[in-house]
């Protein structure tokens, strides 16, 4: 009887771990920009160091927005595919977030564009992290407390 209880407890722990893993967006890469497709994307669309910075920034923003979208769908009982987003990126959507005519702007002009926004890049990232986190918490896909979004 004790062996059956231990086995049942072990199976429940494994099932709980598997369920938690379903709501995880990590990829196991050393970098969140991992993947050959991203390297190719960056080489094709970043003509200077600031363009690289902005592409990486907006890749992160897209991923956070996608995480929020997935969690919101999960919360509504709709199909939600958790897991690594690297191979599911929408590069056209990422490019649409870039400044207008960014390819015509040099490093200094792109830096000036970033500096003159209402939100700094860091503030924009923090805001989207909190929005994504809150969406997943509200949906029951992640444990934690809701965070203030500002």
Coordinates of N, CA and C in Angstrom, one line a residue:
X1 N 0.8 -1.2 0.0 CA 0.0 0.0 0.0 C 0.9 1.3 0.0
X2 N 1.9 1.3 0.8 CA 2.8 2.4 0.9 C 3.5 2.7 -0.5
X3 N 3.9 1.6 -1.1 CA 4.5 1.7 -2.5 C 3.5 2.3 -3.4
X4 N 2.3 2.0 -3.4 CA 1.3 2.5 -4.3 C 1.1 4.0 -4.0
X5 N 1.1 4.4 -2.7 CA 1.0 5.8 -2.4 C 2.2 6.6 -2.9
X6 N 3.3 6.1 -2.7 CA 4.6 6.8 -3.2 C 4.6 6.9 -4.7
X7 N 4.2 5.8 -5.4 CA 4.1 5.9 -6.8 C 3.1 6.9 -7.3
X8 N 1.9 6.9 -6.7 CA 0.9 7.9 -7.0 C 1.3 9.3 -6.8
X9 N 2.0 9.5 -5.7 CA 2.5 10.9 -5.4 C 3.6 11.3 -6.4
X10 N 4.4 10.3 -6.8 CA 5.4 10.6 -7.8 C 4.8 11.0 -9.2
X11 N 3.8 10.2 -9.6 CA 3.1 10.5 -10.8 C 2.4 11.9 -10.8
X12 N 1.8 12.2 -9.7 CA 1.2 13.5 -9.5 C 2.2 14.6 -9.7
X13 N 3.4 14.5 -9.1 CA 4.4 15.5 -9.1 C 4.9 15.6 -10.6
X14 N 5.1 14.5 -11.3 CA 5.5 14.6 -12.7 C 4.4 15.3 -13.5
X15 N 3.2 14.9 -13.3 CA 2.1 15.5 -14.1 C 2.1 17.0 -13.8
X16 N 2.3 17.5 -12.6 CA 2.3 18.9 -12.2 C 3.4 19.6 -12.9
X17 N 4.6 18.9 -13.0 CA 5.7 19.5 -13.7 C 5.5 19.7 -15.2
X18 N 4.9 18.6 -15.8 CA 4.5 18.7 -17.2 C 3.5 19.8 -17.5
X19 N 2.6 20.0 -16.6 CA 1.6 21.1 -16.8 C 2.2 22.4 -16.7
X20 N 3.1 22.6 -15.8 CA 3.8 23.9 -15.6 C 4.7 24.1 -16.8
X21 N 5.3 23.1 -17.4 CA 6.2 23.2 -18.6 C 5.4 23.7 -19.8
X22 N 4.1 23.3 -19.8 CA 3.3 23.7 -21.0 C 3.1 25.2 -21.1
X23 N 3.3 25.9 -20.0 CA 3.1 27.4 -19.9 C 4.4 28.1 -19.9
X24 N 5.5 27.5 -20.3 CA 6.8 28.1 -20.3 C 7.2 28.5 -21.7
X25 N 7.8 29.6 -21.9 CA 8.2 30.1 -23.2 C 9.7 30.0 -23.5
X26 N 10.4 29.4 -22.6 CA 11.9 29.3 -22.8 C 12.2 28.4 -24.0
X27 N 13.5 28.6 -24.4 CA 13.9 27.8 -25.6 C 15.2 27.0 -25.3
X28 N 15.8 27.2 -24.3 CA 17.1 26.5 -24.0 C 18.3 27.0 -24.8
X29 N 18.1 28.1 -25.5 CA 19.3 28.7 -26.2 C 20.0 29.6 -25.2
X30 N 21.3 29.8 -25.5 CA 22.1 30.7 -24.6 C 21.6 32.1 -24.8
X31 N 21.1 32.5 -25.9 CA 20.6 33.8 -26.1 C 19.1 33.8 -26.5
X32 N 18.3 34.8 -26.1 CA 16.9 34.8 -26.5 C 16.8 35.2 -28.0
X33 N 17.9 35.5 -28.7 CA 17.9 35.8 -30.1 C 18.4 34.6 -30.9
X34 N 18.5 33.4 -30.2 CA 19.1 32.2 -30.9 C 18.3 31.8 -32.1
X35 N 18.9 31.0 -32.9 CA 18.3 30.5 -34.1 C 18.9 31.1 -35.3
X36 N 19.0 30.2 -36.3 CA 19.6 30.6 -37.6 C 18.7 31.7 -38.3
X37 N 17.4 31.5 -38.2 CA 16.5 32.4 -38.8 C 16.7 33.8 -38.3
X38 N 16.9 34.0 -37.0 CA 17.1 35.3 -36.5 C 18.5 35.9 -36.9
X39 N 19.5 35.1 -37.0 CA 20.8 35.6 -37.4 C 20.7 36.1 -38.9
X40 N 20.0 35.4 -39.7 CA 19.8 35.8 -41.1 C 18.9 37.1 -41.1
X41 N 17.9 37.2 -40.3 CA 17.0 38.3 -40.2 C 17.8 39.6 -39.8
X42 N 18.6 39.4 -38.8 CA 19.5 40.5 -38.3 C 20.5 41.0 -39.4
X43 N 21.1 40.1 -40.1 CA 22.1 40.4 -41.1 C 21.4 41.1 -42.2
X44 N 20.2 40.7 -42.6 CA 19.5 41.3 -43.7 C 18.9 42.7 -43.4
X45 N 18.5 42.9 -42.1 CA 17.8 44.2 -41.8 C 18.5 45.1 -40.9
X46 N 19.7 44.8 -40.4 CA 20.4 45.8 -39.5 C 21.6 46.3 -40.2
X47 N 21.6 47.5 -40.6 CA 22.7 48.2 -41.3 C 23.7 48.9 -40.5
X48 N 23.4 49.0 -39.2 CA 24.4 49.6 -38.2 C 24.1 49.1 -36.8
X49 N 24.9 49.5 -35.9 CA 24.8 48.9 -34.5 C 23.5 49.3 -33.8
X50 N 23.0 50.5 -34.1 CA 21.7 51.0 -33.5 C 20.6 50.2 -34.1
X51 N 20.6 49.9 -35.4 CA 19.6 49.1 -36.0 C 19.6 47.7 -35.4
X52 N 20.7 47.1 -35.0 CA 20.8 45.8 -34.4 C 20.1 46.0 -33.0
X53 N 20.4 47.0 -32.3 CA 19.8 47.2 -30.9 C 18.3 47.3 -31.1
X54 N 17.8 48.1 -32.0 CA 16.4 48.2 -32.2 C 15.7 47.0 -32.6
X55 N 16.3 46.2 -33.6 CA 15.7 44.9 -34.0 C 15.6 44.0 -32.8
X56 N 16.7 43.9 -32.0 CA 16.6 43.1 -30.8 C 15.6 43.5 -29.8
X57 N 15.5 44.8 -29.6 CA 14.5 45.4 -28.7 C 13.1 45.0 -29.2
X58 N 12.8 45.2 -30.5 CA 11.4 44.9 -31.0 C 11.2 43.4 -31.1
X59 N 12.2 42.6 -31.3 CA 12.0 41.2 -31.2 C 11.6 40.8 -29.8
X60 N 12.2 41.4 -28.8 CA 11.8 41.1 -27.4 C 10.3 41.6 -27.2
X61 N 10.0 42.8 -27.7 CA 8.6 43.3 -27.5 C 7.6 42.4 -28.2
X62 N 7.9 41.9 -29.4 CA 7.0 41.0 -30.1 C 6.8 39.8 -29.3
X63 N 7.9 39.2 -28.8 CA 7.8 38.0 -28.0 C 6.9 38.2 -26.8
X64 N 7.1 39.3 -26.1 CA 6.3 39.6 -24.9 C 4.8 39.7 -25.3
X65 N 4.5 40.4 -26.4 CA 3.2 40.6 -26.8 C 2.6 39.3 -27.3
X66 N 3.4 38.4 -27.9 CA 2.9 37.1 -28.3 C 2.6 36.2 -27.0
X67 N 3.4 36.3 -26.0 CA 3.2 35.6 -24.8 C 1.9 36.0 -24.2
X68 N 1.6 37.3 -24.1 CA 0.4 37.8 -23.6 C -0.8 37.3 -24.4
X69 N -0.7 37.3 -25.7 CA -1.8 36.9 -26.6 C -2.0 35.4 -26.3
X70 N -1.0 34.6 -26.2 CA -1.2 33.1 -26.0 C -1.8 32.9 -24.6
X71 N -1.4 33.6 -23.6 CA -2.0 33.5 -22.3 C -3.5 33.9 -22.3
X72 N -3.8 35.0 -22.9 CA -5.2 35.5 -23.0 C -6.0 34.4 -23.7
X73 N -5.5 33.8 -24.8 CA -6.3 32.8 -25.5 C -6.5 31.6 -24.5
X74 N -5.4 31.2 -23.8 CA -5.5 30.1 -22.8 C -6.6 30.4 -21.8
X75 N -6.6 31.7 -21.3 CA -7.6 32.1 -20.3 C -9.0 32.0 -20.8
X76 N -9.2 32.2 -22.1 CA -10.6 32.1 -22.7 C -10.9 30.7 -23.1
X77 N -10.0 29.7 -22.8 CA -10.3 28.3 -23.1 C -10.0 28.0 -24.6
X78 N -9.3 28.9 -25.3 CA -9.0 28.6 -26.7 C -7.7 27.9 -26.8
X79 N -7.4 27.3 -27.9 CA -6.1 26.6 -28.1 C -4.9 27.6 -27.9
X80 N -3.9 27.2 -27.1 CA -2.8 28.1 -26.8 C -1.5 27.2 -26.9
X81 N -0.6 27.6 -27.8 CA 0.6 26.8 -27.9 C 1.7 27.5 -27.2
X82 N 2.0 27.0 -26.0 CA 3.1 27.5 -25.2 C 4.4 26.9 -25.7
X83 N 5.5 27.4 -25.2 CA 6.8 26.8 -25.6 C 7.6 27.9 -26.3
X84 N 8.7 27.4 -26.8 CA 9.7 28.3 -27.5 C 9.0 29.1 -28.6
X85 N 9.3 30.4 -28.7 CA 8.8 31.3 -29.7 C 9.8 31.5 -30.8
X86 N 11.0 31.1 -30.7 CA 12.0 31.5 -31.6 C 11.7 31.1 -33.0
X87 N 11.2 29.9 -33.2 CA 10.9 29.4 -34.6 C 9.5 29.8 -35.0
X88 N 8.8 30.6 -34.2 CA 7.4 31.0 -34.6 C 7.4 32.6 -34.7
X89 N 8.5 33.2 -34.7 CA 8.5 34.7 -34.8 C 7.9 35.2 -36.1
X90 N 7.2 36.3 -36.0 CA 6.6 37.0 -37.1 C 7.6 38.2 -37.4
X91 N 8.5 38.0 -38.3 CA 9.5 39.0 -38.6 C 8.9 40.2 -39.3
X92 N 7.8 40.0 -40.1 CA 7.2 41.2 -40.7 C 6.6 42.1 -39.6
X93 N 6.0 41.5 -38.6 CA 5.4 42.3 -37.4 C 6.5 43.0 -36.7
X94 N 7.7 42.4 -36.5 CA 8.8 43.0 -35.8 C 9.3 44.2 -36.7
X95 N 9.5 44.0 -38.0 CA 9.9 45.1 -38.8 C 8.9 46.3 -38.8
X96 N 7.6 46.0 -38.7 CA 6.6 47.0 -38.6 C 6.7 47.9 -37.4
X97 N 7.4 47.4 -36.3 CA 7.6 48.2 -35.1 C 8.7 49.2 -35.2
X98 N 9.6 48.9 -36.2 CA 10.8 49.8 -36.4 C 10.4 51.2 -36.8
X99 N 11.2 52.2 -36.6 CA 10.9 53.5 -37.0 C 10.7 53.6 -38.5
X100 N 9.9 54.5 -38.9 CA 9.7 54.7 -40.4 C 11.0 55.0 -41.1
X101 N 11.2 54.4 -42.2 CA 12.4 54.6 -43.0 C 13.7 54.4 -42.2
X102 N 13.7 53.5 -41.3 CA 14.8 53.3 -40.4 C 16.1 52.9 -41.3
X103 N 15.9 52.3 -42.4 CA 17.1 52.0 -43.2 C 17.8 53.2 -43.8
X104 N 17.1 54.3 -43.9 CA 17.7 55.5 -44.4 C 18.4 56.3 -43.3
X105 N 18.2 55.9 -42.0 CA 18.8 56.6 -40.9 C 20.1 56.0 -40.5
X106 N 21.1 56.9 -40.2 CA 22.4 56.3 -39.7 C 22.3 56.1 -38.2
X107 N 23.4 55.6 -37.6 CA 23.4 55.2 -36.2 C 22.9 56.3 -35.3
X108 N 23.5 57.5 -35.5 CA 23.1 58.7 -34.7 C 21.7 59.1 -34.8
X109 N 21.1 59.0 -36.0 CA 19.7 59.4 -36.2 C 18.8 58.4 -35.5
X110 N 19.2 57.1 -35.6 CA 18.4 56.1 -34.9 C 18.5 56.2 -33.4
X111 N 19.6 56.5 -32.9 CA 19.8 56.8 -31.5 C 19.0 58.0 -31.1
X112 N 19.0 59.0 -31.9 CA 18.2 60.2 -31.5 C 16.7 59.9 -31.5
X113 N 16.3 59.1 -32.5 CA 14.9 58.6 -32.6 C 14.5 57.9 -31.3
X114 N 15.3 57.0 -30.8 CA 15.1 56.2 -29.6 C 15.1 57.1 -28.4
X115 N 15.9 58.1 -28.4 CA 16.1 59.0 -27.2 C 14.9 60.0 -27.1
X116 N 14.2 60.3 -28.2 CA 13.2 61.3 -28.2 C 11.8 60.7 -28.1
X117 N 11.6 59.4 -27.8 CA 10.3 58.8 -27.6 C 9.8 59.1 -26.2
X118 N 8.4 59.0 -26.1 CA 7.8 59.2 -24.8 C 8.3 58.2 -23.8
X119 N 8.5 56.9 -24.2 CA 9.0 55.9 -23.4 C 10.4 55.5 -23.8
X120 N 11.3 55.3 -22.8 CA 12.6 54.8 -23.2 C 12.5 53.3 -23.6
X121 N 13.5 52.8 -24.3 CA 13.4 51.4 -24.7 C 13.3 50.5 -23.4
X122 N 14.0 50.9 -22.4 CA 13.9 50.1 -21.1 C 12.5 50.1 -20.5
X123 N 11.9 51.3 -20.5 CA 10.6 51.5 -20.0 C 9.5 50.7 -20.8
X124 N 9.7 50.7 -22.1 CA 8.8 50.0 -23.0 C 9.0 48.5 -22.7
X125 N 10.2 48.0 -22.6 CA 10.4 46.6 -22.3 C 9.7 46.2 -20.9
X126 N 10.0 47.0 -19.9 CA 9.4 46.7 -18.6 C 7.9 46.7 -18.6
X127 N 7.3 47.7 -19.3 CA 5.8 47.7 -19.5 C 5.3 46.4 -20.1
X128 N 5.9 46.0 -21.2 CA 5.5 44.8 -21.9 C 5.8 43.5 -21.1
X129 N 6.8 43.5 -20.3 CA 7.1 42.4 -19.4 C 5.9 42.3 -18.4
X130 N 5.5 43.4 -17.8 CA 4.4 43.4 -16.9 C 3.1 43.0 -17.5
X131 N 2.8 43.5 -18.7 CA 1.6 43.2 -19.4 C 1.5 41.7 -19.7
X132 N 2.6 41.1 -20.2 CA 2.7 39.7 -20.4 C 2.5 38.8 -19.2
X133 N 3.2 39.2 -18.1 CA 3.1 38.5 -16.8 C 1.7 38.6 -16.3
X134 N 1.1 39.7 -16.3 CA -0.3 39.9 -15.9 C -1.3 39.0 -16.7
X135 N -1.1 39.0 -18.0 CA -2.0 38.2 -18.8 C -1.9 36.7 -18.4
X136 N -0.7 36.2 -18.2 CA -0.5 34.8 -17.9 C -1.0 34.5 -16.4
X137 N -0.8 35.4 -15.5 CA -1.3 35.2 -14.2 C -2.8 35.2 -14.2
X138 N -3.5 36.2 -14.9 CA -4.9 36.2 -14.9 C -5.5 35.0 -15.6
X139 N -4.8 34.4 -16.5 CA -5.3 33.2 -17.2 C -5.1 32.0 -16.4
X140 N -4.3 32.1 -15.4 CA -4.0 30.9 -14.6 C -2.8 30.1 -15.2
X141 N -2.1 30.6 -16.1 CA -1.0 29.9 -16.8 C 0.3 30.1 -16.0
X142 N 0.3 31.1 -15.1 CA 1.5 31.4 -14.3 C 1.1 31.8 -12.9
X143 N 1.9 31.4 -12.0 CA 1.6 31.8 -10.6 C 2.3 33.2 -10.3
X144 N 1.8 33.9 -9.5 CA 2.4 35.2 -9.1 C 1.3 36.3 -8.8
X145 N 1.8 37.4 -8.5 CA 1.0 38.6 -8.2 C 0.9 39.5 -9.5
X146 N -0.2 40.2 -9.6 CA -0.3 41.1 -10.7 C 0.7 42.3 -10.5
X147 N 1.2 42.8 -11.6 CA 2.2 43.9 -11.5 C 1.5 45.2 -12.0
X148 N 2.0 46.3 -11.5 CA 1.5 47.6 -12.0 C 2.1 47.8 -13.3
X149 N 1.3 48.3 -14.3 CA 1.7 48.6 -15.6 C 1.7 50.1 -15.8
X150 N 2.9 50.7 -16.0 CA 2.9 52.1 -16.3 C 3.9 52.4 -17.3

